[in-house]
Amino acid sequence: MRTRFAPSPTGYLHVGGARTALYCYLYAKNKGGKFILRVEDTDEERSTEDSMRMQLADLKWLGYHYDEGVDADTLKDFGAYGPYRQSQRKNIYKEYADKLLKSGQAYYCFLTDEEIEVQRQASMKAGRPPQVNSPYRDWTLAQGEKKIAEGGKAVVRFRVPDLNREYKFTDLVRGEVAFPSDMVGDFVLLRTGGMPVYNFCCVIDDALMKMTHVLRAEEHLSNTLRQLMIYEGLDMKPPEFGHLSIILGSDRQKLSKRHGATSVNEYKERGYLPEALSNFIALLGWSSPKAQEILSMSEMIEQFSLDRLHSAAAIFDEVKLKWVNAQHLRAMPHAELWQRLTPFFKQAGLVLSDDPNWQDRSLSVYKTSMEVLTDAIELYRPLSLNGFTIYDEAKEAFAMPTTPNVVREWRDQLAALSDEFVSEAQFLAAQDAVKAKAQVKGKELFFPIRVAVVGKPHGAELKILIPLLARKLLIERAETVLKHLKA
Ligand code: GLU
């Protein structure tokens, strides 16, 4: 049992592509089969190595480990059926095109683009499907070769059998599908420069790489007819096909840039967890037999089956994605969660304690306020050990004549304690003592203390924050405010 994901490296890995990859991966793992990655880079103008590198990195981040393909780091092939980049298989495609030419199932066609356009216009006027009618269809191979030897420029065109019959197959998602053979005209296999087209490479590679199951986007359903014809022409056995449901935005339009993030990379940067993104996209077109909404990768592998794939369009609901992410995030062991947060803290310039006990304690307090990893940045900013900012909003507190005295009393209360951290109870007691000594209440009490802790009179609740700030640091912050008041 072998499945493959075959991305074209012409941009980022889209969430739709990630879902295709995930289903192929889950199916292979569920069946004890192999999952293969093949790079479809025959579109020379649009394919780039950068895009390939990014897409492979995204697959790695998602954790869809393939058994054969192109390594995400070294970009080297591994596996017994390589090369795995179509641009490196041109001689193979040529060999099979020659076979079809020899057996008369393909021919050299010398129609120019202009001639094809004239035919297209005429078909449109007559209300016929725009099929190419090549006068070279009846040429012998020798005639074609002679014209090429004389400098003629030809494509290799597949000779669609004149049978008036239906091509049928059982789609793994959609059930019986039938195409009339006259739905397509003779189609190109190799372009003028010898570059093969998608439908041709795909068949050759799926056959030679011994694919048993092809799961792919719905938009490829109509390509399947051409592909079946090529399989038949080469006397090769086609794999089973499954065409996945389309993904729509919440406005029921095809998911696109207009809907916001559509690339896996953007979700990564926005603080989504790969396991949550996978869980969410798995449910776009598949459902758990146990009706589970939150699933780990191993649960998905265990529960996955093709008969639970739906053909109806799936709606990409960002609100649900966030919810799924929050569930995974909150269920994660703290040490692991901290590791995932670290790059985000670093990028935001925060310096936080490296004491695992402190990290654990802080996450118990904050993780319920986090849905995505990036939510942690503002929650942890007041706890950063580098730089304490006194914000403009502190002005109101600084204008109160009682403030210097309140901050001094606050500092003295802290200094009189001895533990490394101040507990919530100690804080409340200290606050009461300041109130009594400085003879203030309400704003005159709370504003200066807040400014001395977080640099502004509003924001996170102090009784939550203070136990996470070392007492020494709290004293330092109070001193900074006092200095500021004197200046
Ligand atoms: N390269 C094609 C795509 O990215 C793959 C189609 C297929 O899976 O056959 O859409």
Tab-separated table of C-alpha atoms and ligand atoms in Angstrom:
chain	number	residue	atom	x	y	z
A	1	MET	CA	0.000	0.000	0.000
A	2	ARG	CA	1.661	3.211	-1.179
A	3	THR	CA	0.352	6.798	-1.189
A	4	ARG	CA	2.034	9.972	-2.285
A	5	PHE	CA	1.809	13.703	-1.866
A	6	ALA	CA	2.937	15.465	-5.015
A	7	PRO	CA	3.203	19.219	-4.468
A	8	SER	CA	4.145	21.691	-7.167
A	9	PRO	CA	6.796	24.024	-5.724
A	10	THR	CA	5.217	27.224	-6.979
A	11	GLY	CA	4.512	28.942	-3.669
A	12	TYR	CA	3.816	28.157	-0.052
A	13	LEU	CA	2.248	24.962	1.180
A	14	HIS	CA	-1.451	25.765	1.290
A	15	VAL	CA	-3.715	24.355	4.013
A	16	GLY	CA	-5.550	22.428	1.273
A	17	GLY	CA	-2.289	20.803	0.208
A	18	ALA	CA	-1.461	20.049	3.822
A	19	ARG	CA	-4.798	18.275	4.174
A	20	THR	CA	-4.079	16.122	1.107
A	21	ALA	CA	-0.671	15.265	2.539
A	22	LEU	CA	-2.187	14.492	5.924
A	23	TYR	CA	-4.817	12.110	4.530
A	24	CYS	CA	-2.173	10.282	2.463
A	25	TYR	CA	0.044	10.057	5.537
A	26	LEU	CA	-2.763	8.893	7.835
A	27	TYR	CA	-3.983	6.313	5.359
A	28	ALA	CA	-0.512	4.875	4.785
A	29	LYS	CA	0.250	4.751	8.497
A	30	ASN	CA	-3.120	3.235	9.311
A	31	LYS	CA	-2.570	0.465	6.774
A	32	GLY	CA	1.100	-0.074	7.524
A	33	GLY	CA	1.925	1.218	4.045
A	34	LYS	CA	4.373	3.782	2.719
A	35	PHE	CA	3.929	7.513	2.264
A	36	ILE	CA	5.983	9.097	-0.510
A	37	LEU	CA	6.783	12.677	-1.379
A	38	ARG	CA	7.215	13.606	-5.031
A	39	VAL	CA	8.034	17.087	-6.264
A	40	GLU	CA	6.124	18.079	-9.397
A	41	ASP	CA	8.419	20.763	-10.728
A	42	THR	CA	8.019	20.511	-14.488
A	43	ASP	CA	6.531	23.994	-14.733
A	44	GLU	CA	9.906	25.611	-15.233
A	45	GLU	CA	8.628	29.160	-15.084
A	46	ARG	CA	6.770	28.864	-11.816
A	47	SER	CA	8.713	26.230	-9.887
A	48	THR	CA	11.487	27.347	-7.571
A	49	GLU	CA	13.853	25.540	-5.275
A	50	ASP	CA	13.005	28.030	-2.533
A	51	SER	CA	9.384	27.104	-2.695
A	52	MET	CA	10.283	23.405	-2.576
A	53	ARG	CA	12.475	24.010	0.449
A	54	MET	CA	9.693	25.900	2.233
A	55	GLN	CA	7.057	23.316	1.462
A	56	LEU	CA	9.280	20.488	2.668
A	57	ALA	CA	10.051	22.434	5.834
A	58	ASP	CA	6.333	22.937	6.431
A	59	LEU	CA	5.660	19.215	6.006
A	60	LYS	CA	8.429	18.476	8.459
A	61	TRP	CA	6.999	20.975	10.926
A	62	LEU	CA	3.595	19.318	10.565
A	63	GLY	CA	5.232	15.969	11.295
A	64	TYR	CA	4.106	14.126	8.156
A	65	HIS	CA	7.214	11.981	7.851
A	66	TYR	CA	7.527	10.423	4.444
A	67	ASP	CA	9.278	7.142	3.780
A	68	GLU	CA	10.692	8.186	0.410
A	69	GLY	CA	11.190	11.490	-1.306
A	70	VAL	CA	13.346	14.580	-1.029
A	71	ASP	CA	14.906	15.289	2.354
A	72	ALA	CA	13.736	18.613	3.793
A	73	ASP	CA	17.199	19.634	4.999
A	74	THR	CA	19.659	18.240	2.493
A	75	LEU	CA	17.255	18.262	-0.494
A	76	LYS	CA	18.700	14.850	-1.338
A	77	ASP	CA	16.592	11.960	-2.549
A	78	PHE	CA	16.005	8.923	-0.400
A	79	GLY	CA	14.098	5.779	-1.368
A	80	ALA	CA	14.258	3.110	-4.030
A	81	TYR	CA	12.094	4.736	-6.715
A	82	GLY	CA	13.875	8.041	-7.285
A	83	PRO	CA	14.624	10.532	-8.512
A	84	TYR	CA	11.682	12.092	-6.714
A	85	ARG	CA	11.829	15.437	-8.501
A	86	GLN	CA	10.123	15.350	-11.858
A	87	SER	CA	12.630	17.779	-13.329
A	88	GLN	CA	15.213	15.005	-12.883
A	89	ARG	CA	13.120	12.347	-14.624
A	90	LYS	CA	12.854	13.860	-18.085
A	91	ASN	CA	14.631	10.939	-19.768
A	92	ILE	CA	12.097	8.557	-18.236
A	93	TYR	CA	9.157	10.536	-19.640
A	94	LYS	CA	10.856	10.654	-23.025
A	95	GLU	CA	11.230	6.894	-23.027
A	96	TYR	CA	7.522	6.397	-22.389
A	97	ALA	CA	6.517	9.032	-24.926
A	98	ASP	CA	8.599	7.132	-27.473
A	99	LYS	CA	6.733	3.949	-26.577
A	100	LEU	CA	3.416	5.632	-27.241
A	101	LEU	CA	4.728	7.127	-30.491
A	102	LYS	CA	5.926	3.708	-31.626
A	103	SER	CA	2.681	1.980	-30.780
A	104	GLY	CA	0.754	4.680	-32.626
A	105	GLN	CA	-1.000	5.940	-29.547
A	106	ALA	CA	0.694	9.288	-29.770
A	107	TYR	CA	1.880	11.395	-32.668
A	108	TYR	CA	3.997	14.410	-33.451
A	109	CYS	CA	1.780	17.440	-33.928
A	110	PHE	CA	3.065	20.564	-35.668
A	111	LEU	CA	0.070	22.846	-35.119
A	112	THR	CA	1.156	26.324	-34.112
A	113	ASP	CA	-0.422	28.238	-31.230
A	114	GLU	CA	-2.117	30.514	-33.774
A	115	GLU	CA	-3.637	27.596	-35.630
A	116	ILE	CA	-4.921	26.147	-32.380
A	117	GLU	CA	-6.418	29.497	-31.410
A	118	VAL	CA	-8.280	29.727	-34.741
A	119	GLN	CA	-9.726	26.250	-34.098
A	120	ARG	CA	-10.706	27.231	-30.592
A	121	GLN	CA	-12.558	30.330	-31.764
A	122	ALA	CA	-14.403	28.323	-34.396
A	123	SER	CA	-15.430	25.656	-31.873
A	124	MET	CA	-16.681	28.324	-29.510
A	125	LYS	CA	-18.759	29.952	-32.233
A	126	ALA	CA	-20.263	26.615	-33.149
A	127	GLY	CA	-20.960	25.861	-29.490
A	128	ARG	CA	-18.664	22.805	-29.517
A	129	PRO	CA	-16.155	21.988	-26.768
A	130	PRO	CA	-12.798	23.544	-27.710
A	131	GLN	CA	-11.023	20.378	-28.847
A	132	VAL	CA	-7.971	20.332	-31.047
A	133	ASN	CA	-8.416	18.680	-34.423
A	134	SER	CA	-4.947	17.946	-35.606
A	135	PRO	CA	-4.288	17.211	-39.277
A	136	TYR	CA	-1.155	15.354	-38.104
A	137	ARG	CA	-3.271	12.755	-36.321
A	138	ASP	CA	-3.131	10.553	-39.382
A	139	TRP	CA	0.563	10.996	-40.104
A	140	THR	CA	2.859	8.063	-39.670
A	141	LEU	CA	5.704	8.229	-37.187
A	142	ALA	CA	8.165	8.305	-40.110
A	143	GLN	CA	6.422	11.359	-41.594
A	144	GLY	CA	6.604	13.132	-38.264
A	145	GLU	CA	10.257	12.256	-37.715
A	146	LYS	CA	11.117	13.476	-41.191
A	147	LYS	CA	9.499	16.854	-40.558
A	148	ILE	CA	11.361	17.158	-37.244
A	149	ALA	CA	14.633	16.319	-38.992
A	150	GLU	CA	13.832	19.200	-41.350
A	151	GLY	CA	13.533	21.538	-38.400
A	152	GLY	CA	9.812	21.224	-37.621
A	153	LYS	CA	8.751	21.991	-34.036
A	154	ALA	CA	6.376	19.406	-32.630
A	155	VAL	CA	4.564	18.518	-29.468
A	156	VAL	CA	3.800	14.887	-28.718
A	157	ARG	CA	0.042	14.510	-28.652
A	158	PHE	CA	-1.891	11.565	-27.270
A	159	ARG	CA	-4.230	10.013	-29.822
A	160	VAL	CA	-7.511	9.730	-27.939
A	161	PRO	CA	-9.161	6.488	-29.006
A	162	ASP	CA	-12.191	7.058	-31.209
A	163	LEU	CA	-14.202	4.728	-29.074
A	164	ASN	CA	-17.541	5.979	-28.097
A	165	ARG	CA	-17.432	4.579	-24.672
A	166	GLU	CA	-17.377	5.647	-21.092
A	167	TYR	CA	-14.316	5.661	-18.890
A	168	LYS	CA	-15.456	4.559	-15.488
A	169	PHE	CA	-13.805	4.266	-12.154
A	170	THR	CA	-14.841	4.070	-8.534
A	171	ASP	CA	-13.638	7.126	-6.727
A	172	LEU	CA	-12.675	6.391	-3.138
A	173	VAL	CA	-14.577	9.478	-1.983
A	174	ARG	CA	-17.266	9.995	-4.610
A	175	GLY	CA	-18.189	6.493	-5.699
A	176	GLU	CA	-18.898	5.734	-9.363
A	177	VAL	CA	-17.553	8.328	-11.798
A	178	ALA	CA	-18.006	8.040	-15.554
A	179	PHE	CA	-16.566	10.207	-18.321
A	180	PRO	CA	-17.530	9.955	-21.976
A	181	SER	CA	-14.355	9.394	-23.996
A	182	ASP	CA	-15.238	12.258	-26.331
A	183	MET	CA	-15.010	14.683	-23.427
A	184	VAL	CA	-11.387	15.377	-24.359
A	185	GLY	CA	-9.609	15.853	-27.650
A	186	ASP	CA	-6.087	14.671	-28.414
A	187	PHE	CA	-3.980	16.164	-25.642
A	188	VAL	CA	-0.340	17.098	-25.273
A	189	LEU	CA	2.089	14.764	-23.495
A	190	LEU	CA	5.360	16.546	-24.262
A	191	ARG	CA	5.658	20.218	-25.084
A	192	THR	CA	7.798	21.517	-27.953
A	193	GLY	CA	10.945	21.656	-25.859
A	194	GLY	CA	10.392	18.081	-24.696
A	195	MET	CA	9.033	19.159	-21.316
A	196	PRO	CA	6.279	16.767	-20.230
A	197	VAL	CA	2.885	17.962	-18.994
A	198	TYR	CA	1.422	17.149	-15.604
A	199	ASN	CA	-0.996	14.423	-16.717
A	200	PHE	CA	1.770	12.487	-18.399
A	201	CYS	CA	4.416	12.702	-15.664
A	202	CYS	CA	1.837	11.927	-13.057
A	203	VAL	CA	0.855	8.649	-14.725
A	204	ILE	CA	4.411	7.551	-15.418
A	205	ASP	CA	5.532	8.360	-11.886
A	206	ASP	CA	2.528	6.911	-10.113
A	207	ALA	CA	2.994	3.722	-12.130
A	208	LEU	CA	6.777	3.444	-11.752
A	209	MET	CA	6.688	4.469	-8.113
A	210	LYS	CA	4.096	1.752	-7.566
A	211	MET	CA	1.394	3.925	-6.058
A	212	THR	CA	-1.673	2.036	-4.983
A	213	HIS	CA	-3.790	4.960	-3.774
A	214	VAL	CA	-3.931	8.514	-5.080
A	215	LEU	CA	-5.730	11.008	-2.880
A	216	ARG	CA	-5.775	14.525	-4.266
A	217	ALA	CA	-7.764	17.713	-4.662
A	218	GLU	CA	-11.151	17.668	-6.337
A	219	GLU	CA	-9.853	19.929	-9.102
A	220	HIS	CA	-7.926	16.953	-10.499
A	221	LEU	CA	-11.041	14.847	-11.040
A	222	SER	CA	-11.308	15.874	-14.694
A	223	ASN	CA	-7.601	15.058	-15.239
A	224	THR	CA	-8.336	11.501	-14.228
A	225	LEU	CA	-9.948	10.759	-17.598
A	226	ARG	CA	-6.754	11.682	-19.476
A	227	GLN	CA	-4.695	9.774	-16.971
A	228	LEU	CA	-6.836	6.646	-17.357
A	229	MET	CA	-6.363	6.866	-21.112
A	230	ILE	CA	-2.588	7.017	-20.709
A	231	TYR	CA	-2.597	4.051	-18.324
A	232	GLU	CA	-4.572	2.119	-20.881
A	233	GLY	CA	-2.277	3.204	-23.707
A	234	LEU	CA	0.751	1.980	-21.781
A	235	ASP	CA	-0.990	-1.125	-20.551
A	236	MET	CA	-0.343	-0.143	-16.975
A	237	LYS	CA	-2.646	-0.676	-14.033
A	238	PRO	CA	-4.027	2.576	-12.601
A	239	PRO	CA	-4.048	3.138	-8.852
A	240	GLU	CA	-7.244	3.799	-6.958
A	241	PHE	CA	-8.222	7.457	-6.965
A	242	GLY	CA	-9.945	9.539	-4.324
A	243	HIS	CA	-10.789	13.182	-4.947
A	244	LEU	CA	-11.117	15.175	-1.774
A	245	SER	CA	-13.794	17.711	-1.006
A	246	ILE	CA	-13.211	21.341	-1.799
A	247	ILE	CA	-12.419	23.724	1.081
A	248	LEU	CA	-14.475	26.911	1.348
A	249	GLY	CA	-14.084	30.002	3.503
A	250	SER	CA	-16.814	30.907	5.987
A	251	ASP	CA	-18.528	32.908	3.202
A	252	ARG	CA	-18.803	29.661	1.202
A	253	GLN	CA	-16.393	30.938	-1.462
A	254	LYS	CA	-13.367	28.866	-2.426
A	255	LEU	CA	-10.706	29.368	0.257
A	256	SER	CA	-8.240	31.980	-0.961
A	257	LYS	CA	-5.983	34.792	0.211
A	258	ARG	CA	-9.068	36.962	0.697
A	259	HIS	CA	-9.942	34.843	3.702
A	260	GLY	CA	-6.687	35.714	5.435
A	261	ALA	CA	-4.017	33.150	6.114
A	262	THR	CA	-4.088	30.152	3.808
A	263	SER	CA	-0.498	28.983	4.017
A	264	VAL	CA	0.759	26.603	6.645
A	265	ASN	CA	3.666	28.924	7.297
A	266	GLU	CA	1.385	31.807	8.268
A	267	TYR	CA	-0.350	29.641	10.841
A	268	LYS	CA	2.995	28.615	12.207
A	269	GLU	CA	4.030	32.245	12.571
A	270	ARG	CA	0.725	33.139	14.161
A	271	GLY	CA	1.403	30.691	16.971
A	272	TYR	CA	-0.606	27.660	15.946
A	273	LEU	CA	0.622	24.232	16.994
A	274	PRO	CA	1.261	21.724	14.213
A	275	GLU	CA	-0.731	19.062	16.040
A	276	ALA	CA	-3.712	21.418	16.357
A	277	LEU	CA	-3.556	22.546	12.732
A	278	SER	CA	-3.413	18.879	11.672
A	279	ASN	CA	-6.311	17.975	13.929
A	280	PHE	CA	-8.358	20.826	12.490
A	281	ILE	CA	-7.605	20.158	8.818
A	282	ALA	CA	-8.200	16.434	9.307
A	283	LEU	CA	-11.788	17.299	10.202
A	284	LEU	CA	-12.255	19.266	6.967
A	285	GLY	CA	-13.610	16.352	5.002
A	286	TRP	CA	-13.186	13.471	7.431
A	287	SER	CA	-14.784	12.641	10.752
A	288	SER	CA	-13.710	10.473	13.629
A	289	PRO	CA	-15.777	7.296	14.060
A	290	LYS	CA	-15.835	8.125	17.765
A	291	ALA	CA	-17.101	11.644	16.991
A	292	GLN	CA	-13.964	13.049	18.638
A	293	GLU	CA	-13.178	16.690	17.899
A	294	ILE	CA	-9.796	16.738	19.577
A	295	LEU	CA	-7.417	14.074	18.354
A	296	SER	CA	-3.715	13.450	18.609
A	297	MET	CA	-1.768	12.296	15.575
A	298	SER	CA	-1.720	8.721	16.840
A	299	GLU	CA	-5.469	8.761	17.401
A	300	MET	CA	-5.971	10.048	13.884
A	301	ILE	CA	-3.736	7.320	12.458
A	302	GLU	CA	-5.626	4.712	14.413
A	303	GLN	CA	-9.090	5.975	13.456
A	304	PHE	CA	-8.517	7.023	9.853
A	305	SER	CA	-10.421	5.288	7.096
A	306	LEU	CA	-11.399	6.308	3.575
A	307	ASP	CA	-15.065	5.535	4.095
A	308	ARG	CA	-15.317	8.464	6.477
A	309	LEU	CA	-14.147	10.991	3.888
A	310	HIS	CA	-16.986	13.295	2.846
A	311	SER	CA	-17.479	14.603	-0.653
A	312	ALA	CA	-19.405	17.697	0.488
A	313	ALA	CA	-17.501	20.982	0.598
A	314	ALA	CA	-15.752	21.668	3.903
A	315	ILE	CA	-15.879	25.066	5.594
A	316	PHE	CA	-12.645	26.456	6.993
A	317	ASP	CA	-13.795	28.003	10.264
A	318	GLU	CA	-11.026	30.075	11.873
A	319	VAL	CA	-12.941	30.292	15.149
A	320	LYS	CA	-12.975	26.528	15.414
A	321	LEU	CA	-9.306	26.317	14.488
A	322	LYS	CA	-8.461	28.645	17.373
A	323	TRP	CA	-10.571	26.585	19.731
A	324	VAL	CA	-8.870	23.364	18.621
A	325	ASN	CA	-5.504	25.032	19.116
A	326	ALA	CA	-6.433	26.165	22.630
A	327	GLN	CA	-7.419	22.605	23.545
A	328	HIS	CA	-4.083	21.193	22.408
A	329	LEU	CA	-2.128	24.013	23.961
A	330	ARG	CA	-3.758	23.670	27.364
A	331	ALA	CA	-3.387	19.891	27.394
A	332	MET	CA	0.325	20.050	26.636
A	333	PRO	CA	2.878	19.290	29.394
A	334	HIS	CA	4.307	22.590	30.614
A	335	ALA	CA	7.916	21.809	29.784
A	336	GLU	CA	6.896	21.067	26.196
A	337	LEU	CA	4.690	24.146	25.975
A	338	TRP	CA	7.536	26.296	27.257
A	339	GLN	CA	9.789	24.973	24.523
A	340	ARG	CA	7.224	25.880	21.883
A	341	LEU	CA	6.886	29.383	23.343
A	342	THR	CA	10.596	30.100	23.538
A	343	PRO	CA	11.116	31.193	19.905
A	344	PHE	CA	8.157	33.578	20.162
A	345	PHE	CA	9.497	35.150	23.376
A	346	LYS	CA	12.897	35.486	21.794
A	347	GLN	CA	11.509	37.123	18.704
A	348	ALA	CA	9.540	39.589	20.851
A	349	GLY	CA	12.715	40.415	22.804
A	350	LEU	CA	11.479	39.058	26.141
A	351	VAL	CA	13.940	37.605	28.619
A	352	LEU	CA	12.283	35.222	31.048
A	353	SER	CA	13.489	33.134	33.927
A	354	ASP	CA	15.152	29.864	32.963
A	355	ASP	CA	14.025	28.222	36.188
A	356	PRO	CA	11.748	25.309	35.178
A	357	ASN	CA	9.740	25.653	38.407
A	358	TRP	CA	9.024	29.258	37.640
A	359	GLN	CA	8.102	28.418	34.048
A	360	ASP	CA	5.754	25.711	35.244
A	361	ARG	CA	4.141	28.003	37.820
A	362	SER	CA	3.690	30.817	35.308
A	363	LEU	CA	2.058	28.513	32.775
A	364	SER	CA	-0.436	27.269	35.374
A	365	VAL	CA	-1.448	30.888	35.747
A	366	TYR	CA	-1.432	31.942	32.101
A	367	LYS	CA	-2.194	29.040	29.825
A	368	THR	CA	-5.939	29.361	30.341
A	369	SER	CA	-5.669	32.855	28.845
A	370	MET	CA	-3.836	31.544	25.786
A	371	GLU	CA	-5.376	30.199	22.590
A	372	VAL	CA	-2.345	30.535	20.330
A	373	LEU	CA	1.330	30.707	21.287
A	374	THR	CA	1.613	34.371	20.326
A	375	ASP	CA	-0.971	35.230	23.022
A	376	ALA	CA	1.792	34.568	25.549
A	377	ILE	CA	3.845	37.557	24.412
A	378	GLU	CA	1.668	40.248	25.965
A	379	LEU	CA	0.874	38.087	28.990
A	380	TYR	CA	4.568	37.603	29.750
A	381	ARG	CA	5.810	41.047	28.779
A	382	PRO	CA	5.422	42.451	32.323
A	383	LEU	CA	7.488	39.504	33.567
A	384	SER	CA	10.426	40.146	31.272
A	385	LEU	CA	13.712	40.516	33.131
A	386	ASN	CA	15.202	42.969	30.692
A	387	GLY	CA	14.077	46.504	30.919
A	388	PHE	CA	11.196	47.880	32.852
A	389	THR	CA	9.285	50.522	30.938
A	390	ILE	CA	7.449	53.399	32.567
A	391	TYR	CA	4.642	54.137	30.150
A	392	ASP	CA	3.027	57.495	29.371
A	393	GLU	CA	-0.142	56.318	31.065
A	394	ALA	CA	1.740	56.532	34.378
A	395	LYS	CA	1.390	60.335	34.275
A	396	GLU	CA	-1.929	60.308	36.080
A	397	ALA	CA	-0.339	58.485	39.012
A	398	PHE	CA	2.709	60.751	38.993
A	399	ALA	CA	0.453	63.794	39.237
A	400	MET	CA	-0.910	62.648	42.606
A	401	PRO	CA	0.989	64.306	45.476
A	402	THR	CA	0.680	61.158	47.615
A	403	THR	CA	2.415	58.934	45.058
A	404	PRO	CA	6.078	59.255	46.174
A	405	ASN	CA	5.164	58.284	49.675
A	406	VAL	CA	3.058	55.319	48.523
A	407	VAL	CA	5.874	53.969	46.366
A	408	ARG	CA	8.394	54.391	49.210
A	409	GLU	CA	6.120	52.527	51.613
A	410	TRP	CA	5.600	49.816	49.008
A	411	ARG	CA	9.328	49.418	48.577
A	412	ASP	CA	9.840	49.243	52.357
A	413	GLN	CA	7.169	46.579	52.725
A	414	LEU	CA	8.895	44.487	50.066
A	415	ALA	CA	12.263	45.018	51.682
A	416	ALA	CA	10.912	43.803	55.017
A	417	LEU	CA	9.982	40.414	53.548
A	418	SER	CA	12.553	37.689	53.103
A	419	ASP	CA	11.429	35.042	50.584
A	420	GLU	CA	12.547	35.053	46.959
A	421	PHE	CA	8.968	35.530	45.827
A	422	VAL	CA	6.029	37.389	47.369
A	423	SER	CA	2.901	35.280	47.806
A	424	GLU	CA	-0.539	36.580	47.034
A	425	ALA	CA	-1.329	36.771	50.788
A	426	GLN	CA	1.916	38.639	51.503
A	427	PHE	CA	1.122	41.066	48.722
A	428	LEU	CA	-2.371	41.770	50.033
A	429	ALA	CA	-0.961	42.294	53.519
A	430	ALA	CA	1.744	44.618	52.182
A	431	GLN	CA	-0.847	46.578	50.266
A	432	ASP	CA	-2.943	46.964	53.445
A	433	ALA	CA	0.130	48.142	55.331
A	434	VAL	CA	0.887	50.756	52.665
A	435	LYS	CA	-2.729	51.911	52.846
A	436	ALA	CA	-2.506	52.384	56.628
A	437	LYS	CA	0.917	54.019	56.667
A	438	ALA	CA	0.446	56.372	53.703
A	439	GLN	CA	-3.177	57.104	54.610
A	440	VAL	CA	-4.460	56.616	51.051
A	441	LYS	CA	-7.113	54.478	49.416
A	442	GLY	CA	-8.633	53.797	45.981
A	443	LYS	CA	-6.733	55.191	43.014
A	444	GLU	CA	-4.153	56.893	45.237
A	445	LEU	CA	-3.201	53.494	46.612
A	446	PHE	CA	-3.595	51.229	43.588
A	447	PHE	CA	-2.210	53.425	40.815
A	448	PRO	CA	1.252	54.046	42.273
A	449	ILE	CA	1.700	50.383	43.205
A	450	ARG	CA	0.684	49.260	39.741
A	451	VAL	CA	3.066	51.748	38.154
A	452	ALA	CA	5.814	50.426	40.429
A	453	VAL	CA	5.113	46.881	39.233
A	454	VAL	CA	4.154	47.123	35.565
A	455	GLY	CA	4.966	50.733	34.632
A	456	LYS	CA	1.352	51.754	34.107
A	457	PRO	CA	-1.793	52.065	36.214
A	458	HIS	CA	-3.800	49.453	34.282
A	459	GLY	CA	-3.282	45.944	32.977
A	460	ALA	CA	-2.991	42.453	34.387
A	461	GLU	CA	-4.179	41.705	37.888
A	462	LEU	CA	-1.391	42.291	40.386
A	463	LYS	CA	-2.233	39.419	42.672
A	464	ILE	CA	-1.561	37.104	39.743
A	465	LEU	CA	1.481	38.925	38.469
A	466	ILE	CA	3.323	39.705	41.698
A	467	PRO	CA	3.916	36.121	42.823
A	468	LEU	CA	5.695	35.595	39.507
A	469	LEU	CA	8.080	38.532	39.888
A	470	ALA	CA	11.096	37.989	42.132
A	471	ARG	CA	10.964	40.209	45.210
A	472	LYS	CA	14.351	41.670	44.299
A	473	LEU	CA	13.022	42.676	40.910
A	474	LEU	CA	9.933	44.277	42.478
A	475	ILE	CA	12.201	46.352	44.715
A	476	GLU	CA	14.299	47.392	41.732
A	477	ARG	CA	11.204	48.476	39.842
A	478	ALA	CA	9.976	50.527	42.821
A	479	GLU	CA	13.420	52.190	43.017
A	480	THR	CA	13.294	53.001	39.312
A	481	VAL	CA	9.915	54.683	39.787
A	482	LEU	CA	11.235	56.639	42.784
A	483	LYS	CA	14.186	57.866	40.752
A	484	HIS	CA	11.860	58.846	37.971
A	485	LEU	CA	9.736	60.808	40.475
A	486	LYS	CA	12.729	62.733	41.731
A	487	ALA	CA	13.955	63.572	38.241
B	1	GLU	N1	1.168	18.627	-8.486
B	1	GLU	C1	-0.253	18.466	-8.410
B	1	GLU	C2	-0.802	19.578	-7.521
B	1	GLU	O1	-0.042	20.177	-6.786
B	1	GLU	C3	-0.568	17.121	-7.809
B	1	GLU	C4	-1.735	16.467	-8.443
B	1	GLU	C5	-1.863	15.010	-8.064
B	1	GLU	O2	-1.795	14.721	-6.873
B	1	GLU	O3	-2.000	14.204	-8.946
B	1	GLU	O4	-1.965	19.868	-7.577
